[in-house]
XYZ file of N, CA and C in Angstrom:
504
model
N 0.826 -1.202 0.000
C 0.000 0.000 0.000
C 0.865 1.258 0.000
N 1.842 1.385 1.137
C 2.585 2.506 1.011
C 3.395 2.438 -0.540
N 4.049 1.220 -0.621
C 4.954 1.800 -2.095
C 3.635 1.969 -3.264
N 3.189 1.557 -3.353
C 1.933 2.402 -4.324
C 1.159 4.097 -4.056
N 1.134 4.352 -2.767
C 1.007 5.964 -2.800
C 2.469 6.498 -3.305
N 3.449 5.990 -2.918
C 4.366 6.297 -3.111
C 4.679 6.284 -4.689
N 4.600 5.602 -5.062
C 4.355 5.509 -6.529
C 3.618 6.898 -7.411
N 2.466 6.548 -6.802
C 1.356 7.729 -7.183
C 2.161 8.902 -7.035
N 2.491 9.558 -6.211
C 2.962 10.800 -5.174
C 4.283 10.931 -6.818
N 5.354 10.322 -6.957
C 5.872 10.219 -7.885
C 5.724 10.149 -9.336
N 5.039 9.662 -9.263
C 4.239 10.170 -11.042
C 3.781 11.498 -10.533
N 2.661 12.007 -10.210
C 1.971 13.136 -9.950
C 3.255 14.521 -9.918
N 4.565 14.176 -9.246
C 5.587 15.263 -9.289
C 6.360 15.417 -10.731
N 6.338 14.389 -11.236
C 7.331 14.196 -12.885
C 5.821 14.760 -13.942
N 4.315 14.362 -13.451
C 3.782 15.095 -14.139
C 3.547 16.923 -14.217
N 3.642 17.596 -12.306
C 4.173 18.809 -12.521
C 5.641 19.173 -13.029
N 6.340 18.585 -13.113
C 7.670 18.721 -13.495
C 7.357 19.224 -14.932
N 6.833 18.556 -15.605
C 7.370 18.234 -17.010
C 5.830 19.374 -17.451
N 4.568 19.307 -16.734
C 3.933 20.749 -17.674
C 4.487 21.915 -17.016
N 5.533 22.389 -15.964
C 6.162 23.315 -15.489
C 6.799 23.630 -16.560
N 7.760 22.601 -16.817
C 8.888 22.763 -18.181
C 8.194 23.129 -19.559
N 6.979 22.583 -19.876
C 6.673 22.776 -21.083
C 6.335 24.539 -21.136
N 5.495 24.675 -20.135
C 4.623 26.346 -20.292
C 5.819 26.952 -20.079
N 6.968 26.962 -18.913
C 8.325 27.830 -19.032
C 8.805 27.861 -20.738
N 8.933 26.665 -21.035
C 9.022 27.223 -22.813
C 8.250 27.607 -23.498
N 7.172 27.520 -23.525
C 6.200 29.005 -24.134
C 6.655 30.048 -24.200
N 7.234 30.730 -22.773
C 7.587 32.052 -22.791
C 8.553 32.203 -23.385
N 9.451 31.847 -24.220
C 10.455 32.069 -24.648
C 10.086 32.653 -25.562
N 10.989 34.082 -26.169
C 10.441 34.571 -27.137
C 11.520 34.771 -27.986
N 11.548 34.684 -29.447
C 12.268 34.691 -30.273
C 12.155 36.294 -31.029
N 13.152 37.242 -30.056
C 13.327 38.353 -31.028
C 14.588 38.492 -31.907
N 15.175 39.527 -32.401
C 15.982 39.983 -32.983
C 17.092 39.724 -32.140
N 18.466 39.353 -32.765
C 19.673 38.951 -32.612
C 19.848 39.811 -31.759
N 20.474 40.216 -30.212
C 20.976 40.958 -29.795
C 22.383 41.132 -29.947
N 23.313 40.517 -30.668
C 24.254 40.959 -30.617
C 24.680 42.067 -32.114
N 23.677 41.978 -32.114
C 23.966 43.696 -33.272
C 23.873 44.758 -32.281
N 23.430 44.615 -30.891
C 23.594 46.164 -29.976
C 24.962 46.146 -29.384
N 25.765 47.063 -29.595
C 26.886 47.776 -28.944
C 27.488 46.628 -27.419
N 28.509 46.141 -27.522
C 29.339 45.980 -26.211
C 28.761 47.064 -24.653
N 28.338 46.238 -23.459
C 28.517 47.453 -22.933
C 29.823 48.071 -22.480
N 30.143 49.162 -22.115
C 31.187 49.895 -21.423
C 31.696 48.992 -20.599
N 33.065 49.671 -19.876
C 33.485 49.212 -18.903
C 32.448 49.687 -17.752
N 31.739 48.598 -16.958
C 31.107 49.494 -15.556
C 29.746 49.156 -15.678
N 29.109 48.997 -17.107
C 27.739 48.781 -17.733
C 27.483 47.199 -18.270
N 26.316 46.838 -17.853
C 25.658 45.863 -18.599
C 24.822 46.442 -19.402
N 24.325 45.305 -20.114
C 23.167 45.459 -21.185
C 21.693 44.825 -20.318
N 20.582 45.429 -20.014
C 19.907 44.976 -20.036
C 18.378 44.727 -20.626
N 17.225 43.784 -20.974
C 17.001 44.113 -21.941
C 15.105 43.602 -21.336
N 14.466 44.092 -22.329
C 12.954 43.925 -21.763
C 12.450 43.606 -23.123
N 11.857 41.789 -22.695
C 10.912 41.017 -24.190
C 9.423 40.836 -23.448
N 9.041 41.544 -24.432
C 7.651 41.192 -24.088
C 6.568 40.371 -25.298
N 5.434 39.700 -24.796
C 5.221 38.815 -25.910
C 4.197 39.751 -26.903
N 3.964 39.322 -28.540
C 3.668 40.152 -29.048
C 2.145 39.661 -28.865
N 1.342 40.668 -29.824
C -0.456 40.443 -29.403
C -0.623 41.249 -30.429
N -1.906 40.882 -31.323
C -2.824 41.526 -32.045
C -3.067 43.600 -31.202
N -3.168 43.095 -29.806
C -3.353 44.571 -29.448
C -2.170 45.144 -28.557
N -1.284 45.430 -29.344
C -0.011 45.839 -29.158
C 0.026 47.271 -28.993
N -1.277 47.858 -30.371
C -0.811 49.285 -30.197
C -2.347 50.112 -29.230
N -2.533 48.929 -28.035
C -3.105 49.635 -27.009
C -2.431 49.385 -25.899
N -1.190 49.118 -25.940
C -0.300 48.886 -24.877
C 0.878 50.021 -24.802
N 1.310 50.129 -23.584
C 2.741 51.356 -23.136
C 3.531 50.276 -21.886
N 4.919 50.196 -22.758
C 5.701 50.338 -21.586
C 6.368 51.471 -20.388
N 6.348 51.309 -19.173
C 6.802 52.127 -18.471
C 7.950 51.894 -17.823
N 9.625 52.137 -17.712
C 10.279 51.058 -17.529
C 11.229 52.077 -16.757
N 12.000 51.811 -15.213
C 12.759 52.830 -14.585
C 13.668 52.187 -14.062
N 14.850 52.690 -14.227
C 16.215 52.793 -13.788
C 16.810 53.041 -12.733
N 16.784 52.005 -11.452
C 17.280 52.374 -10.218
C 18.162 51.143 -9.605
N 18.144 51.202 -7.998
C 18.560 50.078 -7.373
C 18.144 49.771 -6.047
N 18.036 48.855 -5.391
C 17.245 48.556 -4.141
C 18.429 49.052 -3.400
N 17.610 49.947 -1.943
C 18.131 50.499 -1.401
C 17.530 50.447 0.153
N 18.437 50.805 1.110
C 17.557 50.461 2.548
C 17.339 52.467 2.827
N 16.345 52.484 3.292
C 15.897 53.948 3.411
C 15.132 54.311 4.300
N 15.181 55.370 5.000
C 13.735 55.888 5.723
C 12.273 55.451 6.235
N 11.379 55.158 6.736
C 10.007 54.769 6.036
C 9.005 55.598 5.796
N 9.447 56.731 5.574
C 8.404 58.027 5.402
C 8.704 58.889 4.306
N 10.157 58.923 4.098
C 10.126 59.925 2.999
C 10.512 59.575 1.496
N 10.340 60.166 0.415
C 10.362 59.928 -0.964
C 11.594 59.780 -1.645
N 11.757 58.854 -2.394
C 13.527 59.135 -3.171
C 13.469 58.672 -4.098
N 14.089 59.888 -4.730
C 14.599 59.403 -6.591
C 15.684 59.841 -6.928
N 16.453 58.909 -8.005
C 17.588 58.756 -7.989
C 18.046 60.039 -9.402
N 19.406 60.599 -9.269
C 19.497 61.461 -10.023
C 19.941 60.609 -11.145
N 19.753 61.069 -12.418
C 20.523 60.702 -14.132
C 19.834 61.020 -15.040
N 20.599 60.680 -16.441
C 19.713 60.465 -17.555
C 19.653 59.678 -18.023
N 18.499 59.371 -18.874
C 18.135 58.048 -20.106
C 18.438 58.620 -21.203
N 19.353 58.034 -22.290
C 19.781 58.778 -23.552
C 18.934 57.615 -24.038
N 18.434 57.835 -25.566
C 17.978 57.196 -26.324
C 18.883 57.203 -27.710
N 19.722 56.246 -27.994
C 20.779 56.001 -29.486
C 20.110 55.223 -30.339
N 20.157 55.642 -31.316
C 20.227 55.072 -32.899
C 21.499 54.207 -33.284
N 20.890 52.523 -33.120
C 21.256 51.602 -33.590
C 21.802 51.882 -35.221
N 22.604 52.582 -34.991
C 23.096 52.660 -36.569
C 22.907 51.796 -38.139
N 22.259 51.777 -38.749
C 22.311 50.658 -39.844
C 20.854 49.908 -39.974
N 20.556 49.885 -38.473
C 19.309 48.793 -38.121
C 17.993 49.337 -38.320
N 17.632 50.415 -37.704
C 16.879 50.928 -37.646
C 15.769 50.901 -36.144
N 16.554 50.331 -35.170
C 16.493 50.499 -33.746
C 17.072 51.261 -32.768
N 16.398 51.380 -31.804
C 17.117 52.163 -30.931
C 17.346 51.319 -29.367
N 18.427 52.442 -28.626
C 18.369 51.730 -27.222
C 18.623 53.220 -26.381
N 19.069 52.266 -25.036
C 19.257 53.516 -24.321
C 20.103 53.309 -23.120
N 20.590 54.727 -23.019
C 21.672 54.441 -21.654
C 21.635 55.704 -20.936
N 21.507 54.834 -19.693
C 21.322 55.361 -18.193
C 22.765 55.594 -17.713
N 23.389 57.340 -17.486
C 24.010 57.558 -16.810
C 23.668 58.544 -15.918
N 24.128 58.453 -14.436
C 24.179 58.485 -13.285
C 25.328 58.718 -12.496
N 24.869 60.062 -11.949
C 26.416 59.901 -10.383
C 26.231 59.018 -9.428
N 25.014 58.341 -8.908
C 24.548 58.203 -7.692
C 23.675 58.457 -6.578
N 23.621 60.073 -7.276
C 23.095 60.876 -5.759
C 21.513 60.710 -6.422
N 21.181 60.376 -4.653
C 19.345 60.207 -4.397
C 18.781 61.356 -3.533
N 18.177 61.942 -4.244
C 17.611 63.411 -3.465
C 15.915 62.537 -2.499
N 15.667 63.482 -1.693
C 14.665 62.775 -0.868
C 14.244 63.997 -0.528
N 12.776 63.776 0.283
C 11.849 64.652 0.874
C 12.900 64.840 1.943
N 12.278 65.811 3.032
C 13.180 65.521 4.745
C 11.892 65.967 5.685
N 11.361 64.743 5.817
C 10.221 64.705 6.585
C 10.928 63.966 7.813
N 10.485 64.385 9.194
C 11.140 63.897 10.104
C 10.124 62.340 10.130
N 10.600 61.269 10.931
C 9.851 59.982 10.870
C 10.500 59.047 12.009
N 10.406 59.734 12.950
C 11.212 58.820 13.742
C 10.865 57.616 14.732
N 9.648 57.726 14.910
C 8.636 56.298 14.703
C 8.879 54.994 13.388
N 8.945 55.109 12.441
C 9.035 54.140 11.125
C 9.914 53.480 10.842
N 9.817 52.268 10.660
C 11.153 51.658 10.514
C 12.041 51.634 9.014
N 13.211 51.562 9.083
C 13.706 51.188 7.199
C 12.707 50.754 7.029
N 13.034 50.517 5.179
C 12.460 49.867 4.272
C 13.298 49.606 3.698
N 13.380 48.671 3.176
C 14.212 48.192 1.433
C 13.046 48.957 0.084
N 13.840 49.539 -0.406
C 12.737 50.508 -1.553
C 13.832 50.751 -2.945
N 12.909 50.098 -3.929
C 13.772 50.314 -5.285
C 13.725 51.779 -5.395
N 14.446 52.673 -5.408
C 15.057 53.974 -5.704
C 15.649 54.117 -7.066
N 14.061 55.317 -7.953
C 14.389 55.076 -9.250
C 14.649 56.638 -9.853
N 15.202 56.436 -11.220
C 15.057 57.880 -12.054
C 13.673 58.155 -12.121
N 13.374 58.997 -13.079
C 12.402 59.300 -13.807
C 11.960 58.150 -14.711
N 10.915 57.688 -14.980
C 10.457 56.768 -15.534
C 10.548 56.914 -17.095
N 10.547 56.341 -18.214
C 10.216 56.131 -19.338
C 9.170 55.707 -19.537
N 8.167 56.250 -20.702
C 7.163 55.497 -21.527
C 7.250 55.664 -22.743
N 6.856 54.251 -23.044
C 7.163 53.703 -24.723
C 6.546 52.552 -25.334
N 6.432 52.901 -26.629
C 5.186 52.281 -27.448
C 5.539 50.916 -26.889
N 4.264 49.953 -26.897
C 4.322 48.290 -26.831
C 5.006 48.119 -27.705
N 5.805 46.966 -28.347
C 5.954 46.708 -30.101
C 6.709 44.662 -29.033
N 5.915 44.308 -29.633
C 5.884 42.600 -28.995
C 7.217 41.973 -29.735
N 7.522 42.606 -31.048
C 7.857 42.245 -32.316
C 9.848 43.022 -31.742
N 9.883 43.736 -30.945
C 10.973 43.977 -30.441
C 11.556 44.184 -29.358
N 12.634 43.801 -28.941
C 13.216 43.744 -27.391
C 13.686 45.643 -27.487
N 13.411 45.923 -25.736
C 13.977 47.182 -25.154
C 15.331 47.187 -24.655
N 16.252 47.594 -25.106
C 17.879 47.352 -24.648
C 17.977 48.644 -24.259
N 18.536 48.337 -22.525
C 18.678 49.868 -21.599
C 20.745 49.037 -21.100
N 21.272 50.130 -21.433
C 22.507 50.037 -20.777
C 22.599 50.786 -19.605
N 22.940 50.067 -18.011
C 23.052 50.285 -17.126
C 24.024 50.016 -16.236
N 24.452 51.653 -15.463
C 26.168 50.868 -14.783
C 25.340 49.720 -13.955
N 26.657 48.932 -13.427
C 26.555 48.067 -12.999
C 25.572 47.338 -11.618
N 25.542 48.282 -10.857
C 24.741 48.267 -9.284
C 23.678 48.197 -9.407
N 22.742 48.897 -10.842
C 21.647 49.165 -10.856
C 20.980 48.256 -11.673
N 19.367 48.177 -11.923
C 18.375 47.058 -12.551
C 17.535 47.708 -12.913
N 16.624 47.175 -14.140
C 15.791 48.213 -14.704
C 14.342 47.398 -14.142
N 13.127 47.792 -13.975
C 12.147 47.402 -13.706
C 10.855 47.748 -14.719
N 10.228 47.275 -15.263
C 9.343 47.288 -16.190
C 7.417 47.527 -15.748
N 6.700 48.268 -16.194
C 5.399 47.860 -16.394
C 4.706 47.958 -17.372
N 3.204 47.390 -17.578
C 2.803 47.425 -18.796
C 1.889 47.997 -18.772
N 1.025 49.094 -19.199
C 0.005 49.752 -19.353
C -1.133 49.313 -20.296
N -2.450 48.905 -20.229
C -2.831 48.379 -21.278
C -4.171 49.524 -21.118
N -4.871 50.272 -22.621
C -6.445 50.784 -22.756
C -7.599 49.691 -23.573
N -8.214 49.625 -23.192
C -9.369 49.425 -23.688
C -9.388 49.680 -25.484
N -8.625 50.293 -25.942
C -8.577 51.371 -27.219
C -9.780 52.031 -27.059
N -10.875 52.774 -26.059
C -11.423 54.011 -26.399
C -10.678 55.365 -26.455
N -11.723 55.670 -27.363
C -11.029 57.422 -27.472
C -11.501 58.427 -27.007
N -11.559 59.151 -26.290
C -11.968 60.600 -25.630
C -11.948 61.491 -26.030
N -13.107 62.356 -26.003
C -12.836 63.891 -26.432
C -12.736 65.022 -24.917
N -11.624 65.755 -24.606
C -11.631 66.571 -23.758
C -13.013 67.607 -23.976
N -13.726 68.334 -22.456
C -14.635 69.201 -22.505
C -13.835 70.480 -23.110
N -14.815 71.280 -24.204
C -14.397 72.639 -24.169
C -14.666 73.462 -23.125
N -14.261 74.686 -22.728
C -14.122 75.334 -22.086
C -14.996 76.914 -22.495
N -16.195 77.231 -22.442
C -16.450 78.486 -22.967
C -16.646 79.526 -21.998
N -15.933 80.457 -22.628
C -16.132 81.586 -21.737
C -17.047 82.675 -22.686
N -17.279 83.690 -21.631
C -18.532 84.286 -21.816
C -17.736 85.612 -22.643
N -18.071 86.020 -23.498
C -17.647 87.084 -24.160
C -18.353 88.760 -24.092
């Protein structure tokens, strides 16, 4: 009796095993060669954001920011100083982008002396940019830091703003 649950119990794990493995390969997505983008620098990785493509692609926005987990305050606000350059993939007709940065994280100065740390990703200014399923986002980033991604999706309705009349 036991080596037959036992049995059971064992099939039942090689059967999650193996549809784990199959749907993990689903996600795999087959874009464009990355090694047509630039070496990074000394100090920089490449990092890169695939998302899968969809019929409704062009009701989607990526929003994607440039920081690093950090232990901080638990009350007040922080964002990290830099810029996002956006380059022309020469030849290709793509682009990427690179995040440079001194370091310095400006913050509110709210006193909080009740609250404990937090661990808090501490980011730039955010980016937004068209969905396109059909191509990977390549952000070069010094080294310490990680890029974090979201996806925005509409409905595709369209709005008309109210006019405004004033009285003449």
């Amino acid at each position: 009796m036991k080596k037959n649950v036992f049995q059971v119990m064992m099939l039942l794990m090689i059967a999650l095993v193996s549809s784990t493995t199959i749907s993990n390969a689903q996600m795999v997505i087959d874009k464009i060669d990355l090694g047509i983008f630039p070496i990074p620098e000394k100090g920089y990785k490449k990092m890169v954001i695939e998302v899968p493509y969809s019929e409704s692609d062009k009701n989607k926005k990526i929003e994607f920011s440039v920081g690093k987990w950090m232990e901080v305050d638990g009350c007040n606000t922080f964002n990290l100083s830099g810029t996002l350059e956006k380059k022309d993939l020469q030849g290709w007709g793509y682009d990427y982008y690179v995040f440079k940065t001194n370091g310095n994280v400006a913050s509110t100065m709210m006193a909080c002396p009740n609250k404990e740390k937090r661990n808090l990703f501490v980011s730039a200014q955010p980016e937004t940019v068209r969905y396109n399923g059909r191509m990977p986002i390549v952000i070069y980033v010094p080294e310490a830091y990680d890029v974090q991604f979201k996806i925005y999706t509409t409905d595709g309705d369209t709005y008309r703003a109210a006019e405004v009349r004033t009285k003449k």
